[in-house]
Coordinates of C-alpha atoms in Angstrom, one line a residue:
Chain A
M1052 CA 39.5 0.7 -17.4
A1053 CA 36.8 1.0 -20.1
P1054 CA 33.6 -0.7 -18.4
G1055 CA 32.0 -1.6 -22.0
Q1056 CA 34.6 -3.4 -24.0
K1057 CA 32.3 -6.4 -24.0
M1058 CA 28.9 -6.2 -25.8
Y1059 CA 26.0 -6.6 -24.0
P1060 CA 22.8 -8.2 -25.4
R1061 CA 21.1 -5.6 -27.5
A1062 CA 18.0 -7.1 -28.2
T1063 CA 17.7 -8.0 -24.3
V1064 CA 17.8 -4.5 -23.6
K1065 CA 15.3 -3.7 -26.4
K1066 CA 12.9 -6.3 -25.2
I1067 CA 12.9 -5.0 -21.6
V1068 CA 11.9 -1.3 -22.0
K1069 CA 9.7 -2.6 -24.8
A1070 CA 7.5 -4.4 -22.3
H1071 CA 7.7 -1.8 -19.8
S1072 CA 6.7 0.7 -21.7
K1073 CA 4.6 -1.1 -24.5
C1074 CA 6.3 1.4 -27.0
N1075 CA 8.0 0.3 -30.3
V1076 CA 12.0 1.6 -29.6
S1077 CA 13.6 3.0 -32.3
K1078 CA 16.9 1.4 -33.8
N1079 CA 19.7 2.6 -31.7
V1080 CA 17.9 3.7 -28.6
D1081 CA 19.2 1.0 -26.7
V1082 CA 22.6 2.2 -26.9
M1083 CA 21.8 4.9 -25.2
M1084 CA 19.6 3.0 -22.6
F1085 CA 22.6 0.8 -21.9
L1086 CA 24.5 3.9 -21.6
D1087 CA 22.1 5.1 -19.1
Y1088 CA 21.9 1.8 -17.3
A1089 CA 25.8 1.9 -17.0
L1090 CA 25.5 5.4 -15.7
F1091 CA 23.1 3.8 -12.9
M1092 CA 25.3 1.2 -12.4
Q1093 CA 28.1 3.5 -11.4
T1094 CA 25.9 5.7 -9.3
L1095 CA 24.6 2.5 -7.2
M1096 CA 28.2 0.9 -7.1
K1097 CA 29.5 4.2 -6.0
E1098 CA 26.7 4.6 -3.3
A1099 CA 26.8 1.0 -1.9
A1100 CA 30.5 1.2 -1.8
I1101 CA 30.6 4.2 0.4
D1102 CA 27.9 2.5 2.5
S1103 CA 29.8 -0.6 2.8
K1104 CA 32.7 1.4 4.0
Q1105 CA 30.8 2.9 6.6
A1106 CA 29.5 -0.1 7.6
G1107 CA 32.7 -1.5 8.0
E1108 CA 32.5 -4.1 5.6
R1109 CA 35.0 -4.9 3.1
S1110 CA 33.2 -5.7 0.0
I1111 CA 29.8 -4.6 -1.2
S1112 CA 27.2 -6.1 0.7
A1113 CA 23.9 -6.7 -0.4
K1114 CA 22.3 -4.7 2.3
S1115 CA 24.0 -1.4 1.3
V1116 CA 23.3 -2.4 -2.3
K1117 CA 19.5 -2.3 -1.3
K1118 CA 19.9 0.7 0.9
V1119 CA 21.2 2.7 -1.9
T1120 CA 18.9 1.4 -4.5
A1121 CA 15.9 4.0 -3.9
D1122 CA 18.2 7.2 -4.3
S1123 CA 19.8 5.9 -7.0
L1124 CA 16.9 5.1 -8.9
A1125 CA 15.7 8.3 -7.9
K1126 CA 18.5 10.0 -9.5
F1127 CA 18.0 8.7 -12.4
K1128 CA 14.2 9.1 -12.4
G1129 CA 13.3 11.2 -15.7
Chain B
M978 CA 8.4 47.3 64.6
M979 CA 10.1 49.8 66.5
A980 CA 7.6 50.3 69.0
S981 CA 7.8 46.6 69.3
N982 CA 11.5 46.5 70.1
N983 CA 11.2 48.6 72.8
N984 CA 9.1 46.1 74.3
N985 CA 11.7 43.6 73.8
N986 CA 14.7 45.1 75.3
N987 CA 15.3 42.5 77.6
H988 CA 16.3 40.3 74.7
P989 CA 18.3 41.7 72.2
N990 CA 20.2 39.0 70.8
S991 CA 18.7 38.7 67.4
A992 CA 16.8 40.5 64.6
Q993 CA 14.6 37.8 64.5
N994 CA 13.5 38.0 67.8
R995 CA 13.3 41.5 66.8
R996 CA 11.1 40.9 64.1
L997 CA 8.8 38.4 66.2
A998 CA 8.2 41.0 68.6
P999 CA 4.5 41.7 67.9
L1000 CA 3.8 37.9 69.3
S1001 CA 3.9 39.2 72.5
T1002 CA 1.3 41.5 72.3
P1003 CA -1.3 40.5 74.4
R1004 CA -4.2 40.7 71.8
M1005 CA -2.4 38.0 69.7
I1006 CA -4.9 35.5 68.7
A1007 CA -3.2 31.8 69.1
T1008 CA -4.2 29.7 66.1
P1009 CA -5.0 25.7 67.0
N1010 CA -2.1 24.8 65.2
R1011 CA 0.5 27.0 67.1
R1012 CA -1.3 25.5 70.3
A1013 CA -0.7 22.1 69.1
T1014 CA 2.9 22.7 68.0
S1015 CA 3.7 24.5 71.2
T1016 CA 2.9 22.9 75.0
E1017 CA 4.9 25.8 76.5
P1018 CA 2.4 28.0 78.3
F1019 CA 0.8 31.1 76.4
S1020 CA 3.8 33.7 77.0
A1021 CA 4.8 35.2 74.0
R1022 CA 8.5 35.4 74.3
L1023 CA 8.9 31.9 75.4
S1024 CA 6.6 30.6 73.2
A1025 CA 8.2 32.1 70.3
S1026 CA 11.6 30.9 71.2
A1027 CA 10.6 27.5 71.9
R1028 CA 8.5 27.5 69.0
R1029 CA 11.4 28.0 66.8
N1030 CA 13.8 25.7 68.3
A1031 CA 10.8 23.0 68.6
A1032 CA 9.9 23.5 64.6
A1033 CA 12.5 21.1 63.4
T1034 CA 11.4 21.1 59.9
P1035 CA 11.9 23.6 57.4
H1036 CA 8.5 24.0 56.5
A1037 CA 7.2 24.5 60.0
R1038 CA 10.1 27.2 60.4
A1039 CA 8.4 28.8 57.3
A1040 CA 5.2 28.6 58.2
I1041 CA 5.5 30.2 61.8
R1042 CA 7.5 32.8 60.0
A1043 CA 4.8 33.7 57.7
L1044 CA 2.3 33.8 60.8
D1045 CA 4.4 36.3 62.3
Q1046 CA 4.9 38.6 59.5
R1047 CA 1.1 38.3 58.8
R1048 CA 0.4 39.5 62.4
A1049 CA 3.1 42.0 62.3
A1050 CA 1.7 43.3 59.4
L1051 CA -1.9 43.5 61.0
F1052 CA -0.7 44.7 64.4
T1053 CA 2.3 47.6 63.8
P1054 CA 0.9 50.5 64.4
G1055 CA 2.5 53.9 62.9
R1056 CA 3.1 55.4 59.7
T1057 CA 5.8 53.6 58.4
R1058 CA 3.7 50.8 57.6
R1059 CA 1.3 53.1 56.3
R1060 CA 3.6 54.7 54.2
S1061 CA 4.8 51.4 52.8
L1062 CA 1.7 50.2 52.1
R1063 CA 0.9 53.3 50.4
E1064 CA 4.0 52.5 48.2
Q1065 CA 2.7 48.9 47.6
R1066 CA -0.6 50.2 46.4
E1067 CA 1.1 52.2 43.5
T1068 CA 1.0 50.0 41.3
P1069 CA 0.5 50.6 37.2
R1070 CA -2.9 50.0 37.6
D1071 CA -3.3 52.7 40.2
V1072 CA -1.5 55.2 37.9
L1073 CA -3.6 54.3 35.2
R1074 CA -6.6 54.9 37.6
N1075 CA -5.4 58.2 38.6
L1076 CA -4.8 59.1 34.8
S1077 CA -8.6 58.0 34.1
R1078 CA -9.8 60.4 36.9
V1079 CA -8.0 63.1 35.7
L1080 CA -9.1 62.9 32.1
A1081 CA -12.6 61.4 32.6
P1082 CA -14.0 64.8 32.6
G1083 CA -12.7 66.3 29.6
T1084 CA -13.4 63.2 27.3
T1085 CA -16.6 63.1 25.1
T1086 CA -18.3 59.6 23.9
M1087 CA -17.3 59.1 20.0
S1088 CA -20.1 57.4 17.9
S1089 CA -18.6 55.1 15.8
S1090 CA -18.9 55.3 12.0
S1091 CA -20.2 51.7 11.8
S1092 CA -23.8 51.2 11.4
S1093 CA -24.0 47.6 12.7
S1094 CA -22.9 48.5 16.3
S1095 CA -25.4 51.5 16.9
P1096 CA -28.5 49.2 18.0
N1097 CA -26.3 47.5 20.3
K1098 CA -25.2 51.0 21.7
S1099 CA -28.9 52.4 21.7
H1100 CA -29.4 49.1 23.6
G1101 CA -27.0 49.6 26.3
G1102 CA -23.6 50.6 26.9
N1103 CA -22.8 47.1 27.7
S1104 CA -24.4 45.3 24.9
T1105 CA -23.6 41.4 26.0
L1106 CA -24.8 41.7 29.6
P1107 CA -28.5 42.5 29.5
D1108 CA -29.2 39.2 27.3
I1109 CA -27.8 37.3 30.1
N1110 CA -29.1 39.0 32.7
D1111 CA -32.8 38.8 31.2
D1112 CA -32.2 35.5 30.5
D1113 CA -31.3 34.5 34.1
F1114 CA -34.3 36.9 35.2
D1115 CA -36.9 34.6 32.6
D1116 CA -35.5 31.4 34.4
D1117 CA -35.6 32.6 38.0
D1118 CA -39.2 33.3 37.0
E1119 CA -40.3 30.6 35.4
F1120 CA -38.7 27.8 37.1
P1121 CA -36.1 27.9 39.7
I1122 CA -33.0 26.4 38.9
E1123 CA -32.5 22.7 39.3
R1124 CA -30.5 21.9 42.4
P1125 CA -27.7 19.8 41.7
R1126 CA -27.7 16.2 42.8
F1127 CA -24.7 15.1 44.5
S1128 CA -25.1 11.5 44.8
L1129 CA -25.0 8.8 41.9
P1130 CA -27.9 7.7 40.3
L1131 CA -28.6 3.8 41.1
G1132 CA -31.5 2.8 38.9
P1133 CA -31.5 2.8 35.4
E1134 CA -34.1 5.3 35.3
D1135 CA -31.5 8.0 36.4
D1136 CA -30.1 7.4 32.8
D1137 CA -32.1 9.6 30.8
D1138 CA -31.3 12.6 33.4
D1139 CA -30.1 15.3 31.3
D1140 CA -26.8 15.8 33.3
L1141 CA -25.5 12.5 33.0
K1142 CA -25.2 12.1 29.3
P1143 CA -23.4 8.9 28.1
P1144 CA -19.9 9.3 26.6
R1145 CA -20.0 9.5 22.8
L1146 CA -17.7 8.7 20.3
S1147 CA -16.3 11.8 18.5
G1148 CA -16.9 11.0 15.1
L1149 CA -15.5 7.4 14.6
E1150 CA -19.0 5.8 13.8
D1151 CA -19.9 3.2 12.3
E1152 CA -18.8 2.3 8.5
N1153 CA -15.9 4.3 9.2
Y1154 CA -13.1 2.4 7.6
T1155 CA -10.5 4.1 9.0
A1156 CA -11.7 3.2 12.3
T1157 CA -11.9 -0.4 12.0
S1158 CA -9.1 -0.8 9.3
I1159 CA -5.9 -2.2 10.8
E1160 CA -2.7 -1.0 9.4
L1161 CA -0.8 -4.3 8.4
P1162 CA 3.1 -4.4 9.2
R1163 CA 5.3 -2.9 6.7
R1164 CA 8.7 -3.6 6.0
A1165 CA 11.2 -1.4 6.0
W1166 CA 12.7 -0.5 2.9
S1167 CA 16.1 -1.6 3.2
E1168 CA 15.4 -4.9 4.3
A1169 CA 12.8 -5.2 1.4
P1170 CA 12.3 -8.6 -0.3
L1171 CA 13.8 -8.3 -3.4
G1172 CA 10.8 -9.6 -5.3
R1173 CA 8.6 -6.4 -4.5
A1174 CA 6.6 -6.0 -7.7
S1175 CA 8.4 -2.2 -8.2
L1176 CA 9.3 0.7 -6.4
N1177 CA 6.1 3.0 -7.5
S1178 CA 3.5 0.3 -6.1
A1179 CA 4.7 -0.2 -2.5
R1180 CA 2.5 -2.8 -1.1
Y1181 CA 1.4 -1.9 2.4
S1182 CA 2.3 -4.7 3.8
D1183 CA 3.7 -8.5 3.1
Y1184 CA 0.8 -9.6 2.3
I1185 CA 0.3 -10.2 -1.6
G1186 CA -2.7 -11.1 -3.3
P1187 CA -6.1 -10.5 -1.7
E1188 CA -6.8 -7.1 -1.1
L1189 CA -9.1 -7.5 1.7
Q1190 CA -10.8 -4.2 1.3
S1191 CA -14.1 -6.0 0.8
D1192 CA -14.1 -7.6 4.5
D1193 CA -13.9 -4.4 6.2
V1194 CA -11.4 -6.0 9.0
G1195 CA -8.1 -6.9 7.7
I1196 CA -6.4 -9.9 7.9
D1197 CA -4.8 -9.5 11.2
S1198 CA -7.9 -9.0 12.7
G1199 CA -6.7 -10.8 16.3
F1200 CA -7.5 -7.6 17.9
F1201 CA -11.1 -6.8 16.9
P1202 CA -13.5 -9.3 16.8
P1203 CA -14.3 -10.8 13.0
P1204 CA -17.0 -9.0 11.6
A1205 CA -19.3 -11.9 11.2
L1206 CA -19.8 -11.5 14.9
D1207 CA -20.9 -8.0 14.6
D1208 CA -23.6 -8.9 12.2
D1209 CA -25.7 -11.0 14.6
D1210 CA -27.2 -8.0 16.6
G1211 CA -28.8 -9.7 19.4
G1212 CA -29.3 -7.3 22.0
P1213 CA -27.8 -8.9 24.8
M1214 CA -24.1 -9.1 24.4
T1215 CA -23.8 -13.1 25.0
L1216 CA -23.4 -14.8 21.8
D1217 CA -25.5 -17.2 20.4
E1218 CA -23.6 -20.3 20.6
Q1219 CA -25.7 -22.0 18.1
T1220 CA -24.8 -19.8 15.3
M1221 CA -21.5 -19.7 16.3
I1222 CA -20.9 -23.5 16.0
E1223 CA -22.7 -23.4 12.5
R1224 CA -21.1 -20.9 11.2
L1225 CA -17.9 -22.4 12.0
D1226 CA -18.5 -25.5 10.8
A1227 CA -19.4 -24.0 7.6
E1228 CA -16.2 -22.3 7.2
V1229 CA -14.4 -25.5 7.9
A1230 CA -16.6 -27.4 5.3
R1231 CA -15.8 -24.4 2.9
R1232 CA -12.4 -24.4 3.4
Q1233 CA -11.9 -28.4 2.8
T1234 CA -13.3 -27.7 -0.3
L1235 CA -11.7 -25.0 -1.4
L1236 CA -7.8 -26.2 -0.7
G1237 CA -8.4 -29.8 1.4
R1238 CA -5.8 -28.5 3.6
Q1239 CA -5.8 -29.4 7.2
S1240 CA -3.2 -27.5 9.0
D1241 CA -4.3 -24.2 9.9
F1242 CA -1.1 -22.7 10.6
G1243 CA 2.3 -21.9 8.8
P1244 CA 2.6 -20.7 5.3
I1245 CA -0.2 -19.9 2.9
H1246 CA 1.0 -20.8 -0.8
L1247 CA -0.1 -18.5 -3.5
P1248 CA -0.4 -20.1 -6.4
E1249 CA 0.8 -17.6 -8.5
P1250 CA 4.1 -18.8 -10.1
E1251 CA 5.9 -16.1 -10.4
N1252 CA 5.9 -14.3 -7.3
E1253 CA 8.3 -16.3 -5.7
S1254 CA 10.2 -13.8 -3.8
T1255 CA 7.5 -12.6 -1.5
F1256 CA 6.2 -14.4 1.3
M1257 CA 3.8 -14.4 3.6
M1258 CA 3.6 -15.2 7.4
G1259 CA 0.6 -17.8 7.5
G1260 CA 1.6 -18.3 11.0
V1261 CA 0.7 -14.9 12.1
E1262 CA -2.7 -16.0 13.4
S1263 CA -2.8 -16.8 17.0
P1264 CA -3.9 -20.5 18.0
A1265 CA -7.2 -19.3 19.7
R1266 CA -7.9 -17.4 16.3
D1267 CA -11.3 -18.2 14.7
Q1268 CA -10.7 -20.1 11.6
T1269 CA -13.1 -17.9 9.2
M1270 CA -10.2 -15.6 8.7
T1271 CA -7.8 -18.3 7.5
G1272 CA -10.0 -19.0 5.1
A1273 CA -11.5 -16.0 4.2
I1274 CA -7.7 -15.3 3.1
E1275 CA -7.5 -18.2 1.2
E1276 CA -10.6 -17.9 -0.7
G1277 CA -9.2 -14.9 -1.9
V1278 CA -6.2 -15.9 -2.9
E1279 CA -8.1 -18.8 -4.7
Q1280 CA -9.9 -16.4 -6.4
D1281 CA -7.0 -14.4 -7.0
G1282 CA -5.2 -17.1 -8.6
T1283 CA -8.1 -18.2 -10.8
E1284 CA -8.6 -14.8 -11.9
A1285 CA -5.0 -14.7 -12.9
D1286 CA -5.4 -11.0 -14.2
A1287 CA -2.9 -9.2 -11.7
P1288 CA 0.1 -9.2 -13.5
Q1289 CA 1.2 -6.0 -11.8
M1290 CA 1.2 -7.6 -8.7
Y1291 CA 3.4 -10.3 -9.4
D1292 CA 5.3 -9.4 -12.3
Y1293 CA 8.3 -8.4 -11.6
D1294 CA 10.3 -10.9 -10.2
S1295 CA 13.6 -10.2 -8.6
D1296 CA 15.6 -12.9 -9.6
G1297 CA 16.3 -13.1 -13.1
N1298 CA 14.9 -15.9 -15.2
E1299 CA 18.5 -16.0 -16.4
P1300 CA 20.2 -18.8 -15.3
F1301 CA 22.9 -18.0 -13.1
G1302 CA 25.1 -20.8 -14.1
V1303 CA 23.8 -22.6 -11.0
P1304 CA 22.0 -25.8 -11.5
D1305 CA 18.0 -25.7 -11.1
L1306 CA 16.8 -25.3 -7.4
N1307 CA 13.7 -26.7 -7.3
E1308 CA 14.6 -29.4 -4.8
D1309 CA 15.8 -26.7 -2.7
D1310 CA 11.9 -25.4 -2.7
T1311 CA 10.3 -28.5 -1.9
N1312 CA 12.9 -28.6 1.1
D1313 CA 11.6 -25.0 1.9
T1314 CA 8.2 -25.2 1.8
G1315 CA 7.5 -28.7 3.6
L1316 CA 3.8 -27.8 3.6
G1317 CA 3.4 -26.6 0.2
E1318 CA 2.4 -30.1 -1.3
D1319 CA -1.1 -30.1 -1.9
S1320 CA -0.8 -26.3 -2.8
R1321 CA 1.9 -27.1 -5.5
L1322 CA -0.5 -29.6 -6.8
N1323 CA -3.3 -27.0 -6.9
E1324 CA -1.0 -24.5 -8.5
T1325 CA -0.1 -26.7 -11.1
T1326 CA -3.7 -27.1 -12.6
M1327 CA -4.2 -23.8 -12.1
L1328 CA -1.1 -22.9 -13.9
S1329 CA -1.9 -22.4 -17.8
A1330 CA 0.0 -25.0 -19.9
S1331 CA 2.5 -22.1 -21.0
R1332 CA 4.1 -22.0 -18.1
P1333 CA 4.8 -25.6 -16.5
A1334 CA 7.4 -24.4 -14.3
T1335 CA 6.0 -24.4 -10.8
Q1336 CA 7.6 -22.0 -8.5
T1337 CA 6.0 -21.8 -5.3
F1338 CA 5.8 -19.0 -2.5
E1339 CA 8.5 -19.3 -0.4
F1340 CA 8.0 -18.4 3.1
T1341 CA 11.4 -19.2 4.6
A1342 CA 13.6 -16.8 6.0
R1343 CA 15.1 -14.2 3.8
S1344 CA 18.5 -15.0 4.3
R1345 CA 18.6 -17.9 1.9
S1346 CA 20.2 -16.8 -1.0
R1347 CA 17.8 -16.7 -4.3
R1348 CA 18.8 -17.8 -7.3
G1349 CA 17.2 -17.0 -10.6
K1350 CA 15.0 -19.5 -11.9
P1351 CA 14.0 -19.9 -15.4
G1352 CA 11.0 -17.9 -16.1
K1353 CA 10.1 -14.7 -17.3
K1354 CA 8.6 -11.7 -15.9
I1355 CA 5.6 -9.9 -16.9
S1356 CA 5.6 -6.4 -16.8
R1357 CA 2.7 -4.1 -16.2
Y1358 CA 1.1 -4.4 -19.6
G1359 CA 1.2 -8.2 -19.6
I1360 CA 4.5 -8.3 -21.8
E1361 CA 6.9 -11.0 -20.7
Y1362 CA 10.5 -9.8 -20.6
P1363 CA 13.6 -11.3 -19.6
S1364 CA 16.2 -9.5 -17.4
L1365 CA 19.8 -8.9 -18.2
P1366 CA 21.8 -11.7 -18.0
P1367 CA 23.8 -11.6 -14.9
S1368 CA 27.1 -12.1 -16.3
V1369 CA 26.9 -8.9 -18.0
V1370 CA 25.5 -7.2 -14.7
K1371 CA 28.3 -8.4 -12.6
R1372 CA 30.9 -7.6 -15.1
L1373 CA 29.8 -3.9 -14.8
A1374 CA 29.1 -4.0 -11.1
T1375 CA 32.9 -5.4 -10.6
T1376 CA 34.2 -2.7 -12.7
F1377 CA 32.4 0.2 -11.1
A1378 CA 33.3 -1.0 -7.6
K1379 CA 36.9 -1.0 -8.7
T1380 CA 36.3 2.8 -9.6
A1381 CA 34.1 3.5 -6.5
G1382 CA 37.3 2.0 -4.3
M1383 CA 36.4 -1.0 -2.9
R1384 CA 39.3 -3.1 -2.5
N1385 CA 37.7 -6.3 -2.7
A1386 CA 35.6 -5.8 -5.7
K1387 CA 34.0 -9.1 -5.8
I1388 CA 30.6 -9.1 -5.9
S1389 CA 28.6 -12.1 -3.8
P1390 CA 25.8 -13.9 -4.8
D1391 CA 23.7 -12.1 -2.4
T1392 CA 24.9 -8.5 -3.6
L1393 CA 24.6 -9.7 -7.2
D1394 CA 20.5 -10.4 -6.5
A1395 CA 20.3 -7.0 -4.9
I1396 CA 22.0 -5.5 -8.0
M1397 CA 19.8 -7.7 -10.4
Q1398 CA 16.9 -6.3 -8.3
A1399 CA 17.8 -2.5 -8.8
T1400 CA 18.3 -3.4 -12.3
D1401 CA 15.0 -4.6 -13.0
W1402 CA 13.9 -1.7 -11.3
F1403 CA 15.8 0.8 -13.2
F1404 CA 14.7 -0.6 -16.5
E1405 CA 10.9 -0.3 -15.6
Q1406 CA 11.4 2.9 -14.3
L1407 CA 13.1 3.5 -17.4
G1408 CA 10.6 2.2 -19.7
D1409 CA 8.0 4.1 -17.9
D1410 CA 9.5 7.6 -18.5
L1411 CA 10.3 6.8 -22.0
S1412 CA 7.2 5.9 -22.9
A1413 CA 5.4 8.8 -20.7
Y1414 CA 8.0 11.2 -22.9
A1415 CA 7.1 9.1 -26.3
R1416 CA 3.4 9.8 -25.8
H1417 CA 3.4 13.3 -24.6
A1418 CA 5.2 13.7 -28.1
G1419 CA 2.3 11.9 -29.8
R1420 CA 4.6 8.9 -30.6
K1421 CA 4.4 5.3 -30.1
T1422 CA 8.1 4.9 -31.0
I1423 CA 10.4 5.5 -28.2
D1424 CA 13.0 7.8 -30.1
E1425 CA 16.5 9.0 -29.3
S1426 CA 15.2 12.3 -28.4
D1427 CA 13.3 10.9 -25.6
M1428 CA 16.3 8.9 -24.2
V1429 CA 18.2 12.8 -24.8
T1430 CA 15.5 14.1 -22.8
L1431 CA 16.0 11.8 -20.2
M1432 CA 19.7 12.0 -19.8
R1433 CA 19.5 15.6 -19.9
R1434 CA 17.1 15.8 -17.1
C1435 CA 19.0 13.3 -15.0
V1436 CA 22.4 15.3 -15.7
D1437 CA 20.4 18.4 -14.8
S1438 CA 18.8 17.2 -11.9
Q1439 CA 22.0 15.3 -10.2
R1440 CA 24.3 18.0 -11.1
Q1441 CA 26.6 14.9 -10.8
T1442 CA 28.2 15.4 -13.8
S1443 CA 29.3 18.3 -15.5
A1444 CA 26.8 20.3 -18.0
S1445 CA 29.2 20.0 -20.9
T1446 CA 28.7 16.3 -20.3
T1447 CA 26.9 14.7 -23.2
P1448 CA 25.6 11.5 -23.6
F1449 CA 28.2 11.0 -26.3
A1450 CA 31.1 11.8 -24.4
L1451 CA 29.4 9.2 -22.0
A1452 CA 29.0 6.9 -24.4
Q1453 CA 33.0 7.0 -25.5
R1454 CA 33.5 6.4 -21.9
Y1455 CA 31.2 3.5 -20.7
L1456 CA 30.4 1.8 -24.2
P1457 CA 31.9 -0.5 -26.5
R1458 CA 33.3 0.6 -29.4
E1459 CA 31.2 -0.8 -31.9
L1460 CA 28.4 0.9 -30.3
L1461 CA 29.9 4.1 -30.4
Q1462 CA 29.7 3.5 -33.9
E1463 CA 25.9 2.9 -33.9
M1464 CA 25.6 6.3 -31.9
R1465 CA 27.5 8.0 -34.1
M1466 CA 25.6 7.1 -37.1
S1467 CA 22.4 7.6 -35.3
A1468 CA 23.1 11.1 -34.1
P1469 CA 22.5 12.9 -37.3
I1470 CA 19.6 11.1 -38.1
T1471 CA 17.4 12.1 -35.2
S1472 CA 16.8 15.4 -36.2
K1473 CA 13.9 15.8 -33.4
A1474 CA 17.1 15.8 -30.7
P1475 CA 18.2 19.4 -30.0
R1476 CA 20.4 20.8 -32.4
K1477 CA 22.7 22.5 -29.7
K1478 CA 23.0 19.0 -27.9
S1479 CA 24.0 17.5 -30.6
K1480 CA 26.3 19.9 -31.8
Q1481 CA 28.3 19.8 -28.3
S1482 CA 28.0 16.3 -28.5
R1483 CA 29.6 16.0 -31.8
D1484 CA 32.5 18.2 -30.3
G1485 CA 32.9 16.3 -27.2
E1486 CA 33.0 13.3 -29.4
E1487 CA 35.7 14.5 -31.5
G1488 CA 37.4 16.0 -28.3
E1489 CA 37.1 12.4 -27.0
E1490 CA 38.4 10.7 -29.9
E1491 CA 41.2 12.6 -30.1
V1492 CA 42.2 12.0 -26.6
T1493 CA 41.7 8.3 -27.1

């Protein structure tokens, strides 16, 4: 089940972080950034799935995603 | 009781009668209440029994019983009553008083060691009382105390009476902003619009754009008179109609020069192109509202738009600038904002030439699914940035939804929008944190050590993964193979990363490799 069997746009990640931090990003850090993002997505989807199940929905709804976004972001705050 | 019982031998039937016996004593005083209740002639025994029958209500019965008991206590002679009274008198206070009487002759007054209380003691035993008494005596000597007045004053000259002070506001005087400011409606977080600027910059209302701090009354000032009305400080409370009309006309003229819009209701279109996902409730104003408020708002909006230097308000757009594989929805926009024609024109004139894509504010219900429109978002530092392609996000989300146990792991477009929003916020937070780390280390480049620090902090704080989980093990799990190569390459290079970490990571990495 490896989630990341395909590549992701490395330059995009680098650009995003560079724009947000106004710092340069060294060479291979974006890999770890994407790793962190993958972990974040895992947490987010896990929480959203729990929330959706509690709400009795069959699939993950946007509402539950929005509800758990703040908590998930707070978990990944450095 | 017993003595009275002897008198009442002819009615031995009940204890109540026995207890009520003192009523028959000839010295008994009849209260008017009792006379009113009992129409019987004043013969004690008959009246008592008759009253008891006549007193239907429990209140009357209780009152009569109380009266009788009181009388019995008054008129019972004999030692038994006295003895009972003595028993009653022996309260703890009486015990203490007796003790004090015993102890009083043997006690001596102690001089306290503190020097401050000595003058008071020299003045008198009770230090507080003589002052009051002195004042009272002075008052009595000089002026007699004014007799209180029990009638309400009629004329206005009574207002300067000292007794009737006008009520005074406690603390909420003029120039107090919080007294006049109104908290604007806030949106619950769970229902927040997708395009909120960022998590950290939570706005206090849905109104975006003009920060109305200069006008001390906020936008929704239907509850309060607009500040311009307060400015003309005519003594009488009647408003000067002339000035009112003039001011209204002036405002209308200014509004027409500003926007040329006729409708006072409906959406207000902010000319900022990026901020399509926040929406303003332009129609909040009631129809009877003064028009100057909308004028003020639009004026502020105009100023903001022309200055166009508030990127952090408008920067992070929820909807990705990546095409979602969906055709451009601009016609949808025009349908949405029926009132937006002229503002759209204004906006296009105001836009810088680099951004020809016109995106208006939308005021429609949030239920309408938003798709990304091409266009870049601007970060806090004014740098444009793209967002992750939705296909990548969707793939990740689907995979993790399957992992999380959702049977239907399909991601609806709304959900994808929410996830994209979360993604944007995540990268914003990530950038902020990483830049903070890098600057703390005195670097201008985000290094791998920053990322390691960040992830370790996260892992430590959430405790969702074990402490032995290294970034590299995680990378083995979550990243594609070709990126693993680069992580492996880059790990030894970053000497700033903690060595312990790197050793562990190498071990974990090898373990992972063996497993796979």
